[in-house]
Amino acid sequence: MSYSFAESEELQLMRATVRKFAESEIAPVAGRLDEEEKFSVELTEKMGELGLFGTIVDPAYGGQGMDYLSYIVAVEELARIDGSQASTIAAHNSLGAGPLYYYGTEEQKKKYLPSLCTGKGLWAFGLTEPEAGSDAQASKTTAVFDKARNEWVINGAKIWITNSANPLTKGITVQAVTDRKADGRSELSCFIVETGTKGLTAKQMHGKMMWRASNTGELYFDDVRVPAANMLGKKGEGFKIMMETLDNGRLSIGAMGLGLARGALDLTLKYAGERQTFGKPISKHQAVAFKLAEMATRTEAAEGLLYKACWQKQNHLSFQKLAAMAKLYCSEVAEYCAREGQQTFGGYGLMKEYPIERHYRDAALLRIGEGTSEIQRLVISRYLGC
Ligand code: COS
């Protein structure tokens, strides 16, 4: 419970292991996968072998049983090299396996979690719809109970769902309208829908500017029938489950921002130490040195905020406001570092041959995905009583 900035041996080992893997296995292929818009099953399985799936899940369900900060550091180290691989891990752990782990019945957890802790199976989070993004209560997807068959019948569509249209996708947690509340708002509930269920179509989305080697899908539900036992949580608890899941997800996006910022800083420091102008390395010119100083300072501040939020969560203290702050700030620092890094690289920073170019594109997602920066400010301001 005590507050310490010293990393435990376990955390240091996690950082060193994931960093080595990211530098030796991901870095050499990240540019090509991004260019070809190709999800790598091979890298995903290797990340599974490293224990990056089900990181926080109890070993009783096949997970690694690690603390939250270890998981966050793993995401950070992946994102330092490549946003796509980091997003596969982050979306699977916090949005995919997370709700099953936190809200599933014993039966559901035993049935689904073990295969989701190996890297051979992905699970997706079906919240966003074509007309329900920031306004997540505006879901139009419906689930109607068929009493005779003790089944729910789901109709609707979801969009921009990470890990949902992939050969490894085992299923999805779907938010759907199950009734209308007395105040006129929709009653929302969550359902477990397995891949291959009749009436479910998953279509991979193409043409993203960022995270091009991660899998993003559109889902269509056409009279999709699931047994009554596939409800996750209780009827009417869907929105709460989704919102609490996003509270955790914000820490993952924070980790992706921090990692990307660190990656951009490291690339820029190296380049600025090698590149010469006016007879000396550009890092010796104050114009560049000050950029590096600012990037390093903001990265440290982002780390402090994110790790504090994780520490609060780990110690069962209120962390939701800090999670929104960490998501907001880390994504802004990531964008700042990617932009200033690219500026330092000059013309080379505009070329795909240099990973800073990919970082620059990947950073854009962080201020939009899992709640825009505007939504984070809304959430934070509500905690302030505004
Ligand atoms: N944890 C638990 N419960 C929560 C919650 C949270 N973080 N946030 C809201 N709720 C509950 C509220 O307590 C309220 O419960 P009651 O109906 O019992 O009173 C209910 O949910 C509705 O809350 P509220 O009226 O505040 O919801 P809003 O429609 O105003 O929306 C925001 C709140 C904007 C914060 C929410 O819609 C949001 O986070 N939007 C962004 C969604 C997003 O990130 N989309 C991208 C997904 S990419 S994976």
CSV table of C-alpha atoms and ligand atoms in Angstrom, one decimal:
chain,number,residue,atom,x,y,z
A,1,MET,CA,0.0,0.0,0.0
A,2,SER,CA,3.0,2.3,0.5
A,3,TYR,CA,3.7,4.7,-2.4
A,4,SER,CA,7.1,4.1,-4.1
A,5,PHE,CA,8.7,5.1,-7.4
A,6,ALA,CA,11.0,2.1,-7.2
A,7,GLU,CA,10.1,-0.6,-9.7
A,8,SER,CA,9.8,-4.1,-8.2
A,9,GLU,CA,11.9,-6.9,-9.5
A,10,GLU,CA,8.8,-8.4,-11.1
A,11,LEU,CA,8.1,-5.1,-12.9
A,12,GLN,CA,11.7,-4.7,-14.1
A,13,LEU,CA,11.7,-8.2,-15.5
A,14,MET,CA,8.4,-7.6,-17.3
A,15,ARG,CA,9.8,-4.3,-18.8
A,16,ALA,CA,13.1,-5.9,-19.8
A,17,THR,CA,11.4,-8.9,-21.3
A,18,VAL,CA,8.8,-7.0,-23.3
A,19,ARG,CA,11.3,-4.4,-24.4
A,20,LYS,CA,13.7,-7.1,-25.8
A,21,PHE,CA,10.8,-8.8,-27.6
A,22,ALA,CA,9.5,-5.6,-29.1
A,23,GLU,CA,13.0,-4.5,-30.2
A,24,SER,CA,14.0,-7.8,-31.6
A,25,GLU,CA,10.8,-9.3,-33.0
A,26,ILE,CA,8.4,-6.4,-33.6
A,27,ALA,CA,10.6,-3.5,-34.7
A,28,PRO,CA,12.1,-5.3,-37.8
A,29,VAL,CA,8.6,-6.1,-39.2
A,30,ALA,CA,6.4,-3.3,-37.9
A,31,GLY,CA,7.0,-1.0,-40.9
A,32,ARG,CA,6.1,-3.7,-43.4
A,33,LEU,CA,3.0,-4.9,-41.5
A,34,ASP,CA,1.8,-1.3,-41.3
A,35,GLU,CA,2.5,-0.8,-45.0
A,36,GLU,CA,0.7,-4.0,-46.0
A,37,GLU,CA,-2.1,-3.4,-43.4
A,38,LYS,CA,-1.5,-6.9,-42.2
A,39,PHE,CA,-2.4,-8.4,-38.8
A,40,SER,CA,0.3,-10.9,-37.7
A,41,VAL,CA,-1.0,-14.1,-36.2
A,42,GLU,CA,2.6,-15.1,-35.6
A,43,LEU,CA,3.5,-12.1,-33.5
A,44,THR,CA,0.2,-12.5,-31.6
A,45,GLU,CA,1.0,-16.1,-30.8
A,46,LYS,CA,4.5,-15.1,-29.7
A,47,MET,CA,3.0,-12.4,-27.4
A,48,GLY,CA,0.8,-15.1,-26.0
A,49,GLU,CA,3.9,-17.3,-25.3
A,50,LEU,CA,5.4,-14.3,-23.4
A,51,GLY,CA,2.3,-14.2,-21.2
A,52,LEU,CA,0.8,-11.0,-22.5
A,53,PHE,CA,-2.7,-12.4,-22.8
A,54,GLY,CA,-4.7,-12.7,-19.7
A,55,THR,CA,-2.0,-10.8,-17.8
A,56,ILE,CA,-4.1,-9.8,-14.9
A,57,VAL,CA,-6.5,-12.8,-15.0
A,58,ASP,CA,-6.3,-15.2,-12.1
A,59,PRO,CA,-4.3,-18.4,-12.8
A,60,ALA,CA,-7.4,-20.4,-11.9
A,61,TYR,CA,-8.8,-19.3,-15.3
A,62,GLY,CA,-5.5,-19.7,-17.1
A,63,GLY,CA,-4.2,-16.2,-16.6
A,64,GLN,CA,-0.8,-14.9,-15.4
A,65,GLY,CA,-2.3,-13.2,-12.2
A,66,MET,CA,-0.1,-10.2,-12.4
A,67,ASP,CA,-0.8,-6.8,-11.0
A,68,TYR,CA,-2.2,-4.0,-13.1
A,69,LEU,CA,1.0,-2.0,-13.3
A,70,SER,CA,2.8,-5.0,-14.8
A,71,TYR,CA,0.2,-5.2,-17.5
A,72,ILE,CA,0.4,-1.4,-18.1
A,73,VAL,CA,4.2,-1.6,-18.4
A,74,ALA,CA,3.9,-4.4,-21.0
A,75,VAL,CA,1.5,-2.3,-23.1
A,76,GLU,CA,3.8,0.7,-22.7
A,77,GLU,CA,6.9,-1.2,-23.9
A,78,LEU,CA,5.0,-2.6,-26.9
A,79,ALA,CA,3.7,0.9,-27.8
A,80,ARG,CA,7.3,2.3,-27.6
A,81,ILE,CA,8.0,0.3,-30.7
A,82,ASP,CA,4.6,-0.3,-32.4
A,83,GLY,CA,1.0,0.9,-31.7
A,84,SER,CA,-0.6,-1.9,-33.7
A,85,GLN,CA,0.8,-4.8,-31.6
A,86,ALA,CA,0.2,-2.8,-28.4
A,87,SER,CA,-3.4,-2.2,-29.4
A,88,THR,CA,-4.0,-5.9,-30.0
A,89,ILE,CA,-2.8,-6.7,-26.4
A,90,ALA,CA,-4.5,-3.7,-24.8
A,91,ALA,CA,-7.9,-4.2,-26.5
A,92,HIS,CA,-7.9,-7.9,-25.8
A,93,ASN,CA,-6.9,-7.6,-22.1
A,94,SER,CA,-8.8,-4.6,-20.9
A,95,LEU,CA,-11.8,-4.6,-23.2
A,96,GLY,CA,-12.0,-8.2,-24.3
A,97,ALA,CA,-11.1,-10.5,-21.4
A,98,GLY,CA,-11.6,-7.8,-18.8
A,99,PRO,CA,-15.5,-7.7,-18.8
A,100,LEU,CA,-15.7,-11.5,-18.9
A,101,TYR,CA,-13.3,-11.7,-15.9
A,102,TYR,CA,-14.9,-9.0,-13.8
A,103,TYR,CA,-18.6,-9.7,-14.6
A,104,GLY,CA,-18.7,-13.3,-15.8
A,105,THR,CA,-20.3,-16.0,-13.8
A,106,GLU,CA,-18.1,-18.8,-12.7
A,107,GLU,CA,-19.3,-20.9,-15.6
A,108,GLN,CA,-18.7,-18.2,-18.1
A,109,LYS,CA,-15.2,-17.5,-16.8
A,110,LYS,CA,-14.3,-21.2,-16.9
A,111,LYS,CA,-15.7,-21.6,-20.4
A,112,TYR,CA,-14.2,-18.6,-22.1
A,113,LEU,CA,-11.1,-17.3,-20.2
A,114,PRO,CA,-8.6,-20.1,-20.5
A,115,SER,CA,-8.5,-19.9,-24.3
A,116,LEU,CA,-8.2,-16.1,-24.1
A,117,CYS,CA,-5.0,-16.3,-22.0
A,118,THR,CA,-2.8,-18.0,-24.7
A,119,GLY,CA,-2.5,-15.7,-27.7
A,120,LYS,CA,-4.5,-18.1,-29.8
A,121,GLY,CA,-7.9,-16.5,-29.1
A,122,LEU,CA,-9.1,-12.9,-29.1
A,123,TRP,CA,-12.2,-11.4,-27.6
A,124,ALA,CA,-13.7,-8.1,-28.7
A,125,PHE,CA,-15.8,-5.3,-27.0
A,126,GLY,CA,-18.9,-4.4,-28.9
A,127,LEU,CA,-20.0,-0.9,-27.7
A,128,THR,CA,-19.6,1.6,-30.6
A,129,GLU,CA,-22.2,1.8,-33.3
A,130,PRO,CA,-22.5,3.9,-36.4
A,131,GLU,CA,-24.7,6.3,-34.5
A,132,ALA,CA,-23.5,5.7,-30.9
A,133,GLY,CA,-19.9,6.7,-30.3
A,134,SER,CA,-19.3,9.4,-27.7
A,135,ASP,CA,-23.0,9.1,-26.8
A,136,ALA,CA,-22.6,5.4,-25.8
A,137,GLN,CA,-26.2,5.2,-24.4
A,138,ALA,CA,-27.6,5.8,-27.8
A,139,SER,CA,-27.1,2.2,-28.9
A,140,LYS,CA,-29.7,1.0,-31.5
A,141,THR,CA,-28.7,-2.7,-31.4
A,142,THR,CA,-31.6,-4.6,-29.7
A,143,ALA,CA,-31.9,-7.9,-27.9
A,144,VAL,CA,-35.4,-9.3,-27.6
A,145,PHE,CA,-36.1,-12.2,-25.4
A,146,ASP,CA,-37.7,-15.3,-27.0
A,147,LYS,CA,-39.3,-16.9,-24.0
A,148,ALA,CA,-40.3,-20.1,-25.8
A,149,ARG,CA,-36.7,-20.9,-26.7
A,150,ASN,CA,-35.1,-19.2,-23.7
A,151,GLU,CA,-32.9,-17.2,-26.1
A,152,TRP,CA,-32.1,-13.5,-26.8
A,153,VAL,CA,-32.4,-12.4,-30.4
A,154,ILE,CA,-29.9,-9.6,-31.3
A,155,ASN,CA,-30.2,-7.3,-34.3
A,156,GLY,CA,-28.1,-4.3,-35.1
A,157,ALA,CA,-24.5,-3.3,-36.0
A,158,LYS,CA,-21.2,-2.3,-34.4
A,159,ILE,CA,-18.3,-0.4,-35.9
A,160,TRP,CA,-14.6,0.1,-35.2
A,161,ILE,CA,-14.3,-2.9,-33.0
A,162,THR,CA,-10.7,-3.9,-32.4
A,163,ASN,CA,-9.9,-7.7,-32.7
A,164,SER,CA,-13.4,-8.5,-34.0
A,165,ALA,CA,-12.9,-9.6,-37.5
A,166,ASN,CA,-9.9,-11.9,-37.3
A,167,PRO,CA,-9.2,-15.6,-37.7
A,168,LEU,CA,-8.3,-15.6,-33.9
A,169,THR,CA,-11.5,-13.9,-32.8
A,170,LYS,CA,-13.5,-16.2,-30.5
A,171,GLY,CA,-16.3,-13.8,-29.7
A,172,ILE,CA,-17.5,-10.4,-28.6
A,173,THR,CA,-19.3,-8.8,-25.7
A,174,VAL,CA,-22.2,-6.8,-27.1
A,175,GLN,CA,-24.2,-4.0,-25.6
A,176,ALA,CA,-27.8,-4.0,-26.7
A,177,VAL,CA,-31.1,-2.4,-25.8
A,178,THR,CA,-33.3,-4.8,-23.8
A,179,ASP,CA,-36.1,-2.5,-22.7
A,180,ARG,CA,-37.1,1.1,-22.2
A,181,LYS,CA,-36.7,2.6,-18.7
A,182,ALA,CA,-39.4,4.6,-17.0
A,183,ASP,CA,-37.6,7.8,-17.7
A,184,GLY,CA,-37.6,7.0,-21.4
A,185,ARG,CA,-33.9,6.1,-21.7
A,186,SER,CA,-32.9,2.7,-23.1
A,187,GLU,CA,-32.2,-0.2,-20.7
A,188,LEU,CA,-28.9,-1.7,-21.9
A,189,SER,CA,-27.6,-5.2,-21.2
A,190,CYS,CA,-24.5,-7.1,-22.3
A,191,PHE,CA,-24.3,-10.4,-24.2
A,192,ILE,CA,-21.6,-12.9,-25.0
A,193,VAL,CA,-21.8,-13.7,-28.7
A,194,GLU,CA,-19.4,-16.4,-29.9
A,195,THR,CA,-17.8,-16.2,-33.4
A,196,GLY,CA,-19.6,-18.4,-35.8
A,197,THR,CA,-23.1,-17.8,-34.3
A,198,LYS,CA,-25.6,-17.8,-37.1
A,199,GLY,CA,-26.6,-14.3,-38.3
A,200,LEU,CA,-23.3,-12.7,-37.1
A,201,THR,CA,-21.2,-11.2,-39.9
A,202,ALA,CA,-17.8,-9.7,-39.2
A,203,LYS,CA,-16.1,-7.6,-41.9
A,204,GLN,CA,-12.6,-6.3,-41.6
A,205,MET,CA,-12.2,-2.5,-42.0
A,206,HIS,CA,-9.5,-1.2,-44.3
A,207,GLY,CA,-8.0,2.2,-45.0
A,208,LYS,CA,-7.0,3.3,-41.5
A,209,MET,CA,-4.3,5.9,-41.3
A,210,MET,CA,-3.0,4.4,-38.0
A,211,TRP,CA,-2.7,1.0,-36.2
A,212,ARG,CA,-2.7,-0.5,-39.7
A,213,ALA,CA,-1.4,-3.8,-38.5
A,214,SER,CA,-4.2,-4.2,-35.9
A,215,ASN,CA,-7.5,-5.7,-36.7
A,216,THR,CA,-10.6,-3.5,-36.8
A,217,GLY,CA,-14.0,-4.8,-37.7
A,218,GLU,CA,-17.6,-3.9,-38.5
A,219,LEU,CA,-20.2,-6.4,-37.1
A,220,TYR,CA,-23.7,-7.0,-38.3
A,221,PHE,CA,-26.3,-8.9,-36.2
A,222,ASP,CA,-29.1,-10.4,-38.1
A,223,ASP,CA,-31.4,-12.3,-35.8
A,224,VAL,CA,-28.4,-13.6,-33.9
A,225,ARG,CA,-29.7,-16.0,-31.2
A,226,VAL,CA,-27.8,-16.5,-28.0
A,227,PRO,CA,-28.9,-18.6,-25.0
A,228,ALA,CA,-30.2,-16.8,-21.9
A,229,ALA,CA,-27.1,-17.9,-20.1
A,230,ASN,CA,-25.0,-15.7,-22.4
A,231,MET,CA,-26.1,-12.5,-20.7
A,232,LEU,CA,-23.1,-10.9,-19.0
A,233,GLY,CA,-24.0,-9.4,-15.7
A,234,LYS,CA,-27.6,-8.7,-14.9
A,235,LYS,CA,-30.3,-7.3,-17.2
A,236,GLY,CA,-30.0,-3.6,-17.3
A,237,GLU,CA,-26.4,-3.5,-16.1
A,238,GLY,CA,-25.0,-3.3,-19.6
A,239,PHE,CA,-24.1,0.4,-19.6
A,240,LYS,CA,-22.5,0.3,-16.2
A,241,ILE,CA,-20.4,-2.7,-17.3
A,242,MET,CA,-19.3,-0.9,-20.5
A,243,MET,CA,-18.4,2.3,-18.6
A,244,GLU,CA,-16.5,0.5,-15.9
A,245,THR,CA,-14.6,-1.4,-18.6
A,246,LEU,CA,-13.8,1.9,-20.3
A,247,ASP,CA,-12.4,3.2,-17.0
A,248,ASN,CA,-9.9,0.4,-17.1
A,249,GLY,CA,-9.4,0.8,-20.9
A,250,ARG,CA,-8.4,4.4,-20.3
A,251,LEU,CA,-5.3,3.2,-18.4
A,252,SER,CA,-4.4,1.0,-21.4
A,253,ILE,CA,-4.6,3.9,-23.8
A,254,GLY,CA,-2.6,6.0,-21.3
A,255,ALA,CA,0.1,3.3,-21.5
A,256,MET,CA,0.0,3.4,-25.3
A,257,GLY,CA,0.4,7.2,-25.2
A,258,LEU,CA,3.3,7.0,-22.7
A,259,GLY,CA,5.0,4.2,-24.7
A,260,LEU,CA,4.6,6.1,-28.0
A,261,ALA,CA,6.0,9.3,-26.4
A,262,ARG,CA,9.0,7.3,-25.0
A,263,GLY,CA,9.6,5.7,-28.4
A,264,ALA,CA,9.4,9.0,-30.2
A,265,LEU,CA,11.8,10.5,-27.6
A,266,ASP,CA,14.3,7.6,-27.9
A,267,LEU,CA,14.3,7.7,-31.7
A,268,THR,CA,14.7,11.5,-31.7
A,269,LEU,CA,17.5,11.5,-29.2
A,270,LYS,CA,19.4,8.9,-31.3
A,271,TYR,CA,18.9,10.8,-34.5
A,272,ALA,CA,19.8,14.1,-33.0
A,273,GLY,CA,23.0,12.7,-31.6
A,274,GLU,CA,24.0,11.4,-35.1
A,275,ARG,CA,22.7,14.0,-37.5
A,276,GLN,CA,25.2,16.9,-38.0
A,277,THR,CA,24.4,20.4,-39.2
A,278,PHE,CA,26.7,23.5,-39.0
A,279,GLY,CA,29.6,21.3,-37.9
A,280,LYS,CA,28.0,19.5,-34.8
A,281,PRO,CA,25.2,17.1,-33.9
A,282,ILE,CA,21.9,18.8,-34.0
A,283,SER,CA,21.3,17.8,-30.3
A,284,LYS,CA,23.9,20.4,-29.5
A,285,HIS,CA,21.8,23.2,-31.1
A,286,GLN,CA,19.7,24.7,-28.5
A,287,ALA,CA,16.6,24.7,-30.8
A,288,VAL,CA,16.7,20.9,-30.8
A,289,ALA,CA,18.1,20.4,-27.3
A,290,PHE,CA,15.1,22.3,-25.9
A,291,LYS,CA,12.7,20.2,-27.9
A,292,LEU,CA,14.2,17.1,-26.4
A,293,ALA,CA,14.1,18.6,-22.9
A,294,GLU,CA,10.4,19.4,-23.3
A,295,MET,CA,9.6,15.9,-24.7
A,296,ALA,CA,11.5,14.3,-21.8
A,297,THR,CA,9.8,16.4,-19.2
A,298,ARG,CA,6.3,15.8,-20.5
A,299,THR,CA,7.0,12.1,-20.8
A,300,GLU,CA,8.0,12.0,-17.1
A,301,ALA,CA,4.9,13.9,-16.1
A,302,ALA,CA,2.7,11.5,-18.1
A,303,GLU,CA,4.4,8.5,-16.4
A,304,GLY,CA,3.7,10.0,-13.0
A,305,LEU,CA,0.1,10.5,-13.7
A,306,LEU,CA,-0.5,7.1,-15.3
A,307,TYR,CA,1.3,5.1,-12.7
A,308,LYS,CA,-0.5,6.9,-9.9
A,309,ALA,CA,-3.8,6.0,-11.5
A,310,CYS,CA,-2.7,2.4,-11.7
A,311,TRP,CA,-1.5,2.5,-8.1
A,312,GLN,CA,-4.9,3.7,-7.0
A,313,LYS,CA,-6.6,1.0,-9.0
A,314,GLN,CA,-4.3,-1.7,-7.7
A,315,ASN,CA,-4.9,-0.6,-4.1
A,316,HIS,CA,-8.7,-0.5,-4.7
A,317,LEU,CA,-8.9,3.2,-4.4
A,318,SER,CA,-11.0,5.4,-6.6
A,319,PHE,CA,-9.0,5.8,-9.9
A,320,GLN,CA,-11.6,6.7,-12.5
A,321,LYS,CA,-10.9,10.5,-12.5
A,322,LEU,CA,-7.1,9.8,-12.7
A,323,ALA,CA,-7.7,7.3,-15.5
A,324,ALA,CA,-9.5,9.9,-17.6
A,325,MET,CA,-6.7,12.4,-16.8
A,326,ALA,CA,-4.0,9.9,-17.7
A,327,LYS,CA,-5.7,8.9,-21.0
A,328,LEU,CA,-6.1,12.6,-21.9
A,329,TYR,CA,-2.6,13.7,-20.9
A,330,CYS,CA,-0.6,10.7,-22.2
A,331,SER,CA,-2.3,10.8,-25.6
A,332,GLU,CA,-1.6,14.6,-25.8
A,333,VAL,CA,2.1,14.0,-24.8
A,334,ALA,CA,2.3,11.2,-27.4
A,335,GLU,CA,1.1,13.5,-30.1
A,336,TYR,CA,3.4,16.3,-28.9
A,337,CYS,CA,6.5,14.0,-28.9
A,338,ALA,CA,5.7,12.4,-32.2
A,339,ARG,CA,5.3,15.8,-33.8
A,340,GLU,CA,8.4,17.4,-32.3
A,341,GLY,CA,10.3,14.2,-33.1
A,342,GLN,CA,9.2,14.3,-36.7
A,343,GLN,CA,10.1,18.0,-36.8
A,344,THR,CA,13.6,17.2,-35.6
A,345,PHE,CA,14.0,14.5,-38.3
A,346,GLY,CA,13.1,17.1,-40.9
A,347,GLY,CA,12.4,15.6,-44.3
A,348,TYR,CA,13.4,12.1,-43.2
A,349,GLY,CA,10.6,12.2,-40.6
A,350,LEU,CA,8.1,12.3,-43.5
A,351,MET,CA,9.4,9.0,-44.9
A,352,LYS,CA,8.0,5.6,-44.1
A,353,GLU,CA,11.5,4.3,-43.7
A,354,TYR,CA,11.7,6.1,-40.4
A,355,PRO,CA,9.5,4.8,-37.6
A,356,ILE,CA,8.8,8.3,-36.3
A,357,GLU,CA,6.5,8.7,-39.3
A,358,ARG,CA,4.4,5.7,-38.1
A,359,HIS,CA,4.4,7.0,-34.5
A,360,TYR,CA,3.1,10.4,-35.8
A,361,ARG,CA,0.2,8.6,-37.5
A,362,ASP,CA,-0.5,6.2,-34.6
A,363,ALA,CA,-0.6,9.1,-32.1
A,364,ALA,CA,-3.8,10.4,-33.7
A,365,LEU,CA,-5.9,7.4,-32.6
A,366,LEU,CA,-5.1,8.0,-28.9
A,367,ARG,CA,-7.0,11.3,-28.7
A,368,ILE,CA,-10.0,9.7,-30.4
A,369,GLY,CA,-10.3,6.0,-29.4
A,370,GLU,CA,-11.9,4.7,-26.2
A,371,GLY,CA,-13.4,8.2,-25.5
A,372,THR,CA,-12.2,11.3,-27.3
A,373,SER,CA,-10.1,14.0,-25.4
A,374,GLU,CA,-13.3,16.0,-25.2
A,375,ILE,CA,-15.1,13.1,-23.5
A,376,GLN,CA,-12.2,12.8,-21.0
A,377,ARG,CA,-12.5,16.4,-20.2
A,378,LEU,CA,-16.3,15.9,-19.7
A,379,VAL,CA,-15.7,13.0,-17.4
A,380,ILE,CA,-13.0,14.9,-15.4
A,381,SER,CA,-15.1,18.0,-15.1
A,382,ARG,CA,-18.0,15.9,-13.7
A,383,TYR,CA,-15.7,14.6,-11.0
A,384,LEU,CA,-14.8,18.2,-10.2
A,385,GLY,CA,-18.6,18.8,-9.7
A,386,CYS,CA,-19.0,21.0,-12.8
B,1,COS,N1,-18.9,3.6,-14.0
B,1,COS,C1,-20.1,3.1,-13.5
B,1,COS,N2,-21.2,3.7,-13.9
B,1,COS,C2,-21.2,4.7,-14.7
B,1,COS,C3,-20.0,5.3,-15.2
B,1,COS,C4,-18.8,4.7,-14.8
B,1,COS,N3,-17.7,5.1,-15.3
B,1,COS,N4,-20.4,6.3,-16.0
B,1,COS,C5,-21.7,6.4,-16.0
B,1,COS,N5,-22.2,5.5,-15.2
B,1,COS,C6,-23.6,5.2,-14.9
B,1,COS,C7,-24.2,6.4,-14.2
B,1,COS,O1,-24.1,6.3,-12.8
B,1,COS,C8,-25.7,6.3,-14.6
B,1,COS,O2,-26.3,5.4,-13.8
B,1,COS,P1,-27.9,5.5,-13.5
B,1,COS,O3,-28.6,5.4,-14.8
B,1,COS,O4,-28.2,4.4,-12.6
B,1,COS,O5,-28.1,6.9,-12.9
B,1,COS,C9,-25.6,5.8,-16.0
B,1,COS,O6,-24.4,5.1,-16.1
B,1,COS,C10,-25.7,6.9,-17.0
B,1,COS,O7,-24.7,7.8,-16.7
B,1,COS,P2,-24.7,9.3,-17.4
B,1,COS,O8,-26.1,9.8,-17.4
B,1,COS,O9,-23.6,10.1,-16.8
B,1,COS,O10,-24.3,8.9,-18.9
B,1,COS,P3,-24.1,9.8,-20.1
B,1,COS,O11,-25.0,9.4,-21.2
B,1,COS,O12,-24.2,11.3,-19.8
B,1,COS,O13,-22.7,9.4,-20.7
B,1,COS,C11,-20.3,9.5,-20.8
B,1,COS,C12,-21.5,9.5,-19.9
B,1,COS,C13,-20.3,10.6,-21.8
B,1,COS,C14,-19.2,9.6,-19.8
B,1,COS,C15,-20.2,8.1,-21.6
B,1,COS,O14,-21.3,8.0,-22.5
B,1,COS,C16,-18.9,7.9,-22.2
B,1,COS,O15,-17.9,7.5,-21.6
B,1,COS,N6,-18.8,8.1,-23.6
B,1,COS,C17,-17.6,7.8,-24.3
B,1,COS,C18,-17.8,6.4,-24.8
B,1,COS,C19,-16.5,5.9,-25.4
B,1,COS,O16,-15.5,6.0,-24.9
B,1,COS,N7,-16.7,5.4,-26.7
B,1,COS,C20,-15.6,4.9,-27.4
B,1,COS,C21,-15.5,3.4,-27.2
B,1,COS,S1,-14.1,2.8,-28.0
B,1,COS,S2,-13.9,1.1,-27.2
